[in-house]
Short mmCIF file of C-alpha atoms in Angstrom, two decimals:
data_model
loop_
_atom_site.label_atom_id
_atom_site.label_comp_id
_atom_site.label_asym_id
_atom_site.label_seq_id
_atom_site.Cartn_x
_atom_site.Cartn_y
_atom_site.Cartn_z
CA MET A 23 15.27 33.53 -41.68
CA ASP A 24 13.75 30.07 -42.12
CA ARG A 25 16.07 27.11 -41.95
CA ARG A 26 16.18 25.05 -45.17
CA HIS A 27 17.16 21.37 -45.14
CA LEU A 28 19.76 20.70 -47.81
CA LEU A 29 19.68 17.51 -49.89
CA SER A 30 16.05 16.99 -48.96
CA ASP A 31 12.68 17.52 -50.57
CA GLN A 32 10.98 18.23 -47.27
CA ASP A 33 10.58 21.92 -48.13
CA ASP A 34 8.54 21.15 -51.23
CA VAL A 35 4.89 22.10 -50.82
CA THR A 36 2.92 18.89 -51.12
CA GLY A 37 0.06 19.44 -48.67
CA LEU A 38 1.01 16.24 -46.80
CA ALA A 39 2.87 15.75 -43.55
CA TYR A 40 6.47 14.73 -44.14
CA GLN A 41 7.35 11.24 -42.90
CA PRO A 42 11.13 10.72 -43.12
CA MET A 43 12.89 7.46 -42.41
CA VAL A 44 14.77 7.81 -39.13
CA PRO A 45 16.60 5.33 -36.93
CA ASN A 46 14.43 3.70 -34.31
CA THR A 47 15.58 5.07 -30.94
CA GLY A 48 12.80 3.28 -29.10
CA GLN A 49 11.00 6.48 -28.05
CA TRP A 50 9.06 8.19 -30.80
CA THR A 51 7.50 4.94 -32.05
CA GLY A 52 5.89 4.26 -28.69
CA THR A 53 7.84 1.02 -28.19
CA GLU A 54 10.27 0.59 -25.35
CA VAL A 55 13.79 -0.61 -26.07
CA GLU A 56 14.84 -3.29 -23.63
CA PRO A 57 18.13 -2.53 -21.87
CA THR A 58 21.00 -4.91 -22.33
CA ALA A 59 21.91 -7.22 -19.48
CA PRO A 60 23.96 -5.60 -16.71
CA PRO A 61 27.29 -7.15 -15.72
CA ALA A 62 27.11 -10.30 -13.64
CA VAL A 63 27.65 -9.77 -9.92
CA PRO A 64 28.84 -12.74 -7.85
CA GLY A 65 25.94 -13.99 -5.78
CA TYR A 66 23.36 -12.24 -7.99
CA GLU A 67 23.88 -14.11 -11.28
CA HIS A 68 20.26 -15.29 -11.48
CA LEU A 69 18.71 -11.89 -10.81
CA GLY A 70 15.86 -11.38 -13.29
CA PRO A 71 13.60 -8.46 -14.15
CA GLY A 72 11.49 -6.98 -11.37
CA TYR A 73 11.90 -7.64 -7.69
CA ASN A 74 13.13 -11.11 -6.75
CA ASP A 75 12.19 -12.30 -3.27
CA VAL A 76 15.12 -13.60 -1.24
CA PRO A 77 14.31 -16.02 1.61
CA PRO A 78 16.34 -15.49 4.78
CA PRO A 79 19.18 -17.86 5.63
CA PRO A 80 18.37 -20.49 8.26
CA MET A 81 18.99 -19.30 11.80
CA GLY A 82 18.43 -22.57 13.59
CA PHE A 83 15.26 -23.55 15.40
CA GLN A 84 13.91 -20.88 17.71
CA HIS A 85 12.14 -22.23 20.76
CA PRO A 86 8.98 -20.27 21.59
CA GLN A 87 8.83 -19.09 25.17
CA PRO A 88 5.71 -20.04 27.16
CA PRO A 89 3.74 -17.06 28.48
CA THR A 90 3.30 -16.26 32.10
CA THR A 91 0.71 -18.70 33.44
CA PRO A 92 -2.51 -16.80 34.10
CA PRO A 93 -4.47 -17.49 37.26
CA THR A 94 -7.15 -20.14 37.01
CA THR A 95 -9.94 -17.88 38.20
CA GLN A 96 -12.68 -16.90 35.77
CA TRP A 97 -12.41 -13.27 34.71
CA GLU A 98 -15.74 -11.53 34.60
CA ILE A 99 -16.73 -7.88 34.60
CA PRO A 100 -20.07 -7.35 36.31
CA ALA A 101 -22.93 -5.87 34.36
CA ILE A 102 -23.06 -2.09 34.34
CA SER A 103 -25.50 -0.24 36.58
CA LYS A 104 -28.95 0.86 35.45
CA GLU A 105 -27.84 4.49 35.70
CA LEU A 106 -24.90 3.94 33.36
CA ALA A 107 -27.03 1.87 30.97
CA ASN A 108 -29.62 4.64 30.82
CA GLU A 109 -26.98 7.35 30.41
CA ALA A 110 -25.38 5.53 27.47
CA PHE A 111 -28.79 5.02 25.86
CA VAL A 112 -29.70 8.70 26.20
CA GLU A 113 -26.43 9.70 24.53
CA TYR A 114 -27.03 7.20 21.73
CA VAL A 115 -30.57 8.44 21.05
CA SER A 116 -29.40 12.07 21.10
CA SER A 117 -26.98 11.32 18.26
CA HIS A 118 -29.87 10.26 15.98
CA CYS A 119 -31.95 13.16 14.75
CA CYS A 120 -34.90 10.94 13.84
CA TYR A 121 -35.16 9.23 17.24
CA SER A 122 -37.64 10.54 19.78
CA ARG A 123 -36.26 10.91 23.30
CA LYS A 124 -39.55 9.95 24.87
CA PRO A 125 -38.67 6.26 25.46
CA THR A 126 -35.48 7.22 27.34
CA LYS A 127 -37.61 9.21 29.79
CA GLU A 128 -40.44 6.74 30.20
CA MET A 129 -38.79 3.31 29.84
CA ILE A 130 -38.26 0.91 32.73
CA ILE A 131 -35.11 -1.21 32.69
CA SER A 132 -36.14 -4.70 33.74
CA ASP A 133 -32.93 -6.71 33.39
CA LEU A 134 -29.18 -6.33 32.82
CA VAL A 135 -27.33 -9.39 31.53
CA ALA A 136 -23.51 -9.44 31.35
CA MET A 137 -22.42 -11.09 28.06
CA ASN A 138 -18.72 -10.30 28.34
CA THR A 139 -16.68 -11.45 25.35
CA TYR A 140 -13.01 -12.39 24.94
CA ARG A 141 -10.85 -11.19 22.07
CA TYR A 142 -7.59 -12.92 21.18
CA ARG A 143 -5.00 -11.12 19.03
CA LEU A 144 -1.67 -12.33 17.64
CA GLU A 145 0.74 -9.94 15.93
CA THR A 146 3.72 -11.25 13.97
CA PHE A 147 6.28 -8.65 12.91
CA THR A 148 8.30 -9.83 9.90
CA GLU A 149 11.11 -8.63 7.67
CA SER A 150 11.38 -9.60 4.00
CA ARG A 151 13.99 -8.70 1.41
CA SER A 152 13.99 -8.62 -2.38
CA THR A 153 16.40 -7.37 -5.03
CA GLU A 154 16.22 -5.99 -8.56
CA TRP A 155 18.44 -4.26 -11.07
CA ALA A 156 17.91 -0.49 -11.01
CA SER A 157 19.38 2.47 -12.86
CA GLU A 158 19.48 6.24 -12.64
CA PRO A 159 20.96 9.02 -14.81
CA TYR A 160 24.69 9.34 -14.28
CA ASN A 161 25.54 12.79 -12.96
CA GLY A 162 29.06 12.15 -11.76
CA GLN A 163 28.11 10.25 -8.61
CA LEU A 164 30.44 7.65 -7.11
CA VAL A 165 30.55 4.34 -8.96
CA ASP A 166 30.92 1.70 -6.26
CA GLY A 167 31.99 -1.13 -8.51
CA MET A 168 33.71 -4.45 -8.26
CA PRO A 169 36.89 -3.86 -6.15
CA GLY A 170 35.04 -5.37 -3.20
CA LEU A 171 32.75 -8.37 -2.93
CA ALA A 172 29.06 -7.54 -2.99
CA PRO A 173 27.34 -8.61 0.26
CA GLY A 174 24.38 -10.95 0.12
CA PRO A 175 20.87 -9.49 0.47
CA TRP A 176 20.63 -10.55 4.12
CA ASP A 177 24.19 -9.42 4.88
CA VAL A 178 23.43 -5.75 4.21
CA SER A 179 23.06 -3.91 7.50
CA VAL A 180 19.69 -2.18 7.84
CA SER A 181 18.27 -0.38 10.86
CA ALA A 182 14.90 -1.85 11.81
CA PRO A 183 11.99 0.51 12.57
CA ALA A 184 9.79 0.47 15.65
CA LEU A 185 8.26 -2.92 16.38
CA PHE A 186 4.84 -3.82 14.94
CA GLN A 187 4.80 -0.89 12.49
CA ASP A 188 4.77 -1.36 8.71
CA SER A 189 7.71 0.23 6.94
CA GLU A 190 9.78 -0.03 3.76
CA THR A 191 13.22 1.14 2.67
CA HIS A 192 15.39 0.86 -0.45
CA ILE A 193 19.17 0.49 -0.33
CA ARG A 194 21.84 0.31 -3.02
CA VAL A 195 23.81 -2.91 -2.55
CA PRO A 196 27.52 -2.04 -2.17
CA HIS A 197 29.97 -3.07 -4.93
CA THR A 198 27.28 -3.64 -7.56
CA ALA A 199 27.38 -0.31 -9.46
CA SER A 200 28.59 0.11 -13.04
CA LEU A 201 28.29 2.65 -15.85
CA LYS A 202 26.32 1.79 -18.95
CA GLY A 203 25.26 3.61 -22.08
CA CYS A 204 21.62 4.62 -22.18
CA HIS A 205 19.57 2.05 -24.07
CA SER A 206 16.75 4.47 -24.88
CA CYS A 207 18.82 7.04 -26.80
CA LEU A 208 21.79 4.88 -27.84
CA ASN A 209 24.15 6.97 -25.67
CA LEU A 210 23.23 10.20 -27.51
CA GLY A 211 21.43 11.89 -24.64
CA LYS A 212 18.58 12.86 -26.93
CA SER A 213 15.68 11.13 -28.65
CA ALA A 214 13.70 11.76 -31.78
CA CYS A 215 10.93 14.30 -31.30
CA ASN A 216 7.58 12.55 -31.17
CA ARG A 217 5.76 15.40 -32.87
CA CYS A 218 7.91 16.21 -35.90
CA VAL A 219 9.79 12.90 -36.17
CA THR A 220 13.26 14.55 -36.33
CA SER A 221 12.35 16.94 -39.17
CA GLY A 222 12.09 19.98 -36.91
CA ARG A 223 8.94 21.09 -38.71
CA VAL A 224 5.25 20.23 -38.56
CA GLN A 225 2.30 20.84 -40.82
CA CYS A 226 0.93 24.37 -40.65
CA GLU A 227 -2.45 24.42 -38.92
CA VAL A 228 -3.58 27.62 -40.65
CA CYS A 229 -3.36 26.39 -44.22
CA GLY A 230 -3.45 22.67 -43.54
CA GLY A 231 -0.04 22.19 -45.15
CA SER A 232 -0.97 23.59 -48.56
CA GLY A 233 0.82 26.92 -48.11
CA ILE A 234 -2.26 28.71 -49.47
CA THR A 235 -5.13 30.13 -47.46
CA ALA A 236 -8.84 29.77 -48.23
CA SER A 237 -8.70 33.11 -50.06
CA GLN A 238 -6.03 31.64 -52.36
CA GLU A 239 -3.31 33.80 -50.88
CA ARG A 240 0.13 32.82 -49.66
CA CYS A 241 -0.06 31.69 -46.01
CA SER A 242 1.67 34.21 -43.81
CA ASP A 243 2.19 31.76 -40.93
CA CYS A 244 4.32 29.29 -42.87
CA ARG A 245 5.33 31.72 -45.68
CA GLY A 246 3.84 29.35 -48.20
CA LEU A 247 5.97 26.37 -47.16
CA GLY A 248 3.12 24.39 -45.60
CA ARG A 249 5.18 23.64 -42.48
CA VAL A 250 6.26 25.60 -39.43
CA LYS A 251 8.92 25.12 -36.78
CA CYS A 252 8.05 22.41 -34.26
CA THR A 253 7.41 23.95 -30.85
CA ALA A 254 7.96 20.66 -29.00
CA CYS A 255 11.67 20.54 -29.89
CA SER A 256 12.20 24.20 -30.93
CA GLY A 257 12.95 23.01 -34.45
CA VAL A 258 15.99 20.86 -33.67
CA GLY A 259 14.21 17.54 -34.25
CA SER A 260 15.11 15.96 -30.92
CA THR A 261 14.34 16.26 -27.21
CA PRO A 262 16.43 15.34 -24.15
CA CYS A 263 16.16 11.63 -23.37
CA THR A 264 13.84 11.08 -20.42
CA THR A 265 15.62 7.88 -19.36
CA CYS A 266 19.09 9.38 -18.86
CA GLN A 267 17.92 13.02 -18.64
CA GLY A 268 20.19 13.97 -21.51
CA ARG A 269 23.35 12.50 -19.98
CA GLY A 270 23.75 9.52 -22.30
CA GLN A 271 24.88 7.26 -19.46
CA LEU A 272 23.17 5.33 -16.70
CA LEU A 273 24.44 4.23 -13.32
CA CYS A 274 23.28 0.62 -12.89
CA TYR A 275 23.21 -1.14 -9.53
CA ILE A 276 21.33 -3.75 -7.54
CA LYS A 277 18.61 -2.27 -5.36
CA LEU A 278 17.59 -3.98 -2.14
CA LYS A 279 14.02 -3.52 -0.92
CA VAL A 280 13.43 -4.25 2.75
CA GLN A 281 9.84 -4.53 4.00
CA TRP A 282 8.67 -4.74 7.58
CA GLN A 283 5.08 -5.87 8.00
CA ASN A 284 2.87 -6.46 11.00
CA HIS A 285 0.53 -9.38 10.39
CA VAL A 286 -2.47 -9.49 12.71
CA TYR A 287 -4.72 -12.41 13.59
CA VAL A 288 -7.85 -11.56 15.59
CA GLN A 289 -10.60 -13.83 16.86
CA VAL A 290 -13.56 -12.82 19.01
CA MET A 291 -15.26 -15.52 21.06
CA ASP A 292 -18.88 -14.96 20.10
CA LYS A 293 -21.32 -15.78 22.90
CA ARG A 294 -24.30 -15.40 20.57
CA SER A 295 -25.60 -12.52 22.60
CA GLY A 296 -27.35 -10.97 19.61
CA LEU A 297 -24.77 -8.20 19.20
CA PRO A 298 -23.12 -8.39 15.75
CA VAL A 299 -19.49 -9.35 16.34
CA GLU A 300 -18.15 -6.79 13.85
CA HIS A 301 -19.22 -3.98 16.20
CA LEU A 302 -16.54 -5.12 18.63
CA ASP A 303 -13.74 -4.37 16.15
CA SER A 304 -13.73 -0.67 16.96
CA VAL A 305 -13.94 -0.79 20.78
CA ASN A 306 -11.43 -1.46 23.53
CA GLY A 307 -11.55 -3.93 26.37
CA GLU A 308 -9.55 -4.79 29.46
CA THR A 309 -6.22 -6.50 28.73
CA LEU A 310 -5.99 -9.73 30.71
CA LEU A 311 -2.82 -11.15 29.17
CA SER A 312 0.00 -9.59 27.13
CA ASP A 313 2.88 -11.79 26.00
CA MET A 314 5.71 -10.56 23.74
CA ASN A 315 8.79 -12.44 22.57
CA THR A 316 10.77 -13.33 19.47
CA MET A 317 8.51 -16.37 19.15
CA VAL A 318 5.53 -16.78 21.45
CA TYR A 319 4.14 -20.04 22.78
CA PRO A 320 0.42 -20.79 22.36
CA VAL A 321 -1.69 -19.97 25.40
CA SER A 322 -2.73 -23.23 27.04
CA SER A 323 -3.90 -22.50 30.59
CA PHE A 324 -6.52 -19.82 30.06
CA PRO A 325 -9.77 -20.74 31.84
CA VAL A 326 -11.76 -20.45 28.58
CA GLU A 327 -10.80 -23.28 26.23
CA SER A 328 -11.97 -21.47 23.09
CA VAL A 329 -9.30 -18.83 23.76
CA ASN A 330 -6.61 -21.52 24.09
CA ALA A 331 -7.78 -23.07 20.81
CA ALA A 332 -7.66 -19.68 19.06
CA SER A 333 -4.10 -19.15 20.28
CA ARG A 334 -2.96 -22.56 19.05
CA LYS A 335 -4.50 -21.98 15.64
CA ALA A 336 -3.05 -18.48 15.26
CA VAL A 337 0.50 -19.41 16.26
CA GLN A 338 0.52 -22.46 13.98
CA GLU A 339 -0.86 -20.49 11.01
CA HIS A 340 1.65 -17.65 11.35
CA GLN A 341 4.61 -19.99 11.75
CA ALA A 342 3.57 -21.98 8.68
CA GLN A 343 2.89 -18.84 6.65
CA PHE A 344 6.00 -16.79 7.42
CA THR A 345 8.77 -19.20 8.42
CA GLY A 346 11.04 -19.63 5.39
CA SER A 347 9.69 -16.78 3.24
CA CYS A 348 10.65 -13.99 5.63
CA ARG A 349 12.22 -13.49 9.03
CA ILE A 350 10.03 -13.31 12.12
CA LEU A 351 11.46 -10.53 14.28
CA HIS A 352 8.92 -10.46 17.09
CA GLN A 353 5.50 -11.71 18.12
CA ARG A 354 2.94 -10.37 20.53
CA GLN A 355 -0.30 -11.96 21.74
CA THR A 356 -2.98 -10.40 23.90
CA ILE A 357 -6.26 -11.47 25.46
CA GLU A 358 -8.88 -8.81 26.12
CA LEU A 359 -12.15 -8.95 27.98
CA ILE A 360 -14.69 -6.76 26.20
CA PRO A 361 -17.61 -5.75 28.41
CA VAL A 362 -21.00 -6.42 26.81
CA THR A 363 -24.28 -5.87 28.64
CA ARG A 364 -27.67 -6.77 27.19
CA VAL A 365 -30.29 -4.39 28.53
CA HIS A 366 -33.98 -5.34 28.62
CA TYR A 367 -36.48 -2.50 29.02
CA THR A 368 -40.22 -1.96 28.70
CA TRP A 369 -42.00 0.98 27.15
CA LYS A 370 -45.74 1.18 26.55
CA GLU A 371 -46.12 -2.39 27.81
CA LYS A 372 -43.70 -3.77 25.21
CA THR A 373 -40.23 -5.21 25.83
CA PHE A 374 -37.17 -4.11 23.87
CA ILE A 375 -33.42 -4.80 23.96
CA TYR A 376 -30.26 -2.80 23.42
CA PHE A 377 -26.58 -3.50 24.06
CA VAL A 378 -23.94 -1.45 25.83
CA TYR A 379 -20.48 -2.66 24.81
CA GLY A 380 -16.81 -1.80 25.00
CA ALA A 381 -14.90 0.37 27.42
CA GLU A 382 -16.40 3.32 25.52
CA HIS A 383 -19.96 2.23 26.46
CA ARG A 384 -21.25 2.30 22.92
CA VAL A 385 -24.85 1.30 22.20
CA PHE A 386 -26.38 -0.93 19.55
CA THR A 387 -30.04 -1.66 18.90
CA ASN A 388 -32.05 -2.53 15.83
CA GLU A 389 -35.51 -2.11 17.35
CA TYR A 390 -35.81 1.44 18.68
CA PRO A 391 -39.54 1.95 19.28
CA ALA A 392 -39.94 5.67 18.55
CA LYS A 393 -38.46 6.63 15.19
CA CYS A 394 -39.76 9.55 13.18
CA PHE A 395 -41.71 8.87 10.00
CA CYS A 396 -38.70 9.75 7.82
CA CYS A 397 -36.74 6.85 9.35
CA THR A 398 -39.38 4.24 8.48
CA ILE A 399 -39.53 4.99 4.75
CA THR A 400 -37.94 2.15 2.74
#
């Protein structure tokens, strides 16, 4: 039996969709009702919408520790042998389907020039904290309210992750929770149905709301009423509130977001060998110096002055960038020697060059002399 709405003309056949006047619950109109302000928590009175960054409290000046003084000798890795240079070139050519292997069999290596390059790296591992008001549907969970004093953002104990690894965690600040009626549904636990706008019925799609079919017969789907039961709400005119999940109440609290980030500064001392510097980003070298401390001291006694200058610049930039806005937990600086050998070879009375670089003995060249025709098409 169809449900009839008493004291309403919504069951009259008019051929038009019924548009009743209903209270605005902030859901079916597409507009979002702003929640009322949560209770003030001592120490968090100025907390606004969204995450609010909280600078760390001053810890006093931390004196950087100077690194172990490196020896004054010049570090150099000798150029690789002709056999190794040829072996790396053969492997490189084999990985390119359009490269003929003939030059690798007939070429004559005429010169090997060591162009070893230094790479300086500074890592600064920081911790930052921010807070925001958060809420979740109340399902009977513990309300840790005001009996105790809420700790400050930097007083909440948090276990730090492994050093120099990015991570993030969210924590409910103790003694900040309170119960609040849901602002989206006005504590009802349900919201007006978007489809039928609380009427429980929608226009019949078979007859277009007229109640009569094209053959001028009474529509069997809506029984001539022009409307049928709304399937979105099963005819009740409302759906469970998505904000409170039908509970009518929200548990409000202050959420603390803790972020650990590893900030990396890298500088390669380019010797203008002809090898594009970006190729060195993906290879390893030999570590000559590794210094790790809460705050590191710029390297000053390395035999190559450009490395010392890079260290001074990096340490100054990171201290200026992160001191005050977040807490520096640890720093690590390393100096690597990346082997680079420029190989000169002749083939068919012409001279060509390729590079063997990195501990992986990778090869780079932009002038291979025997490419197939398909590789020369532009």
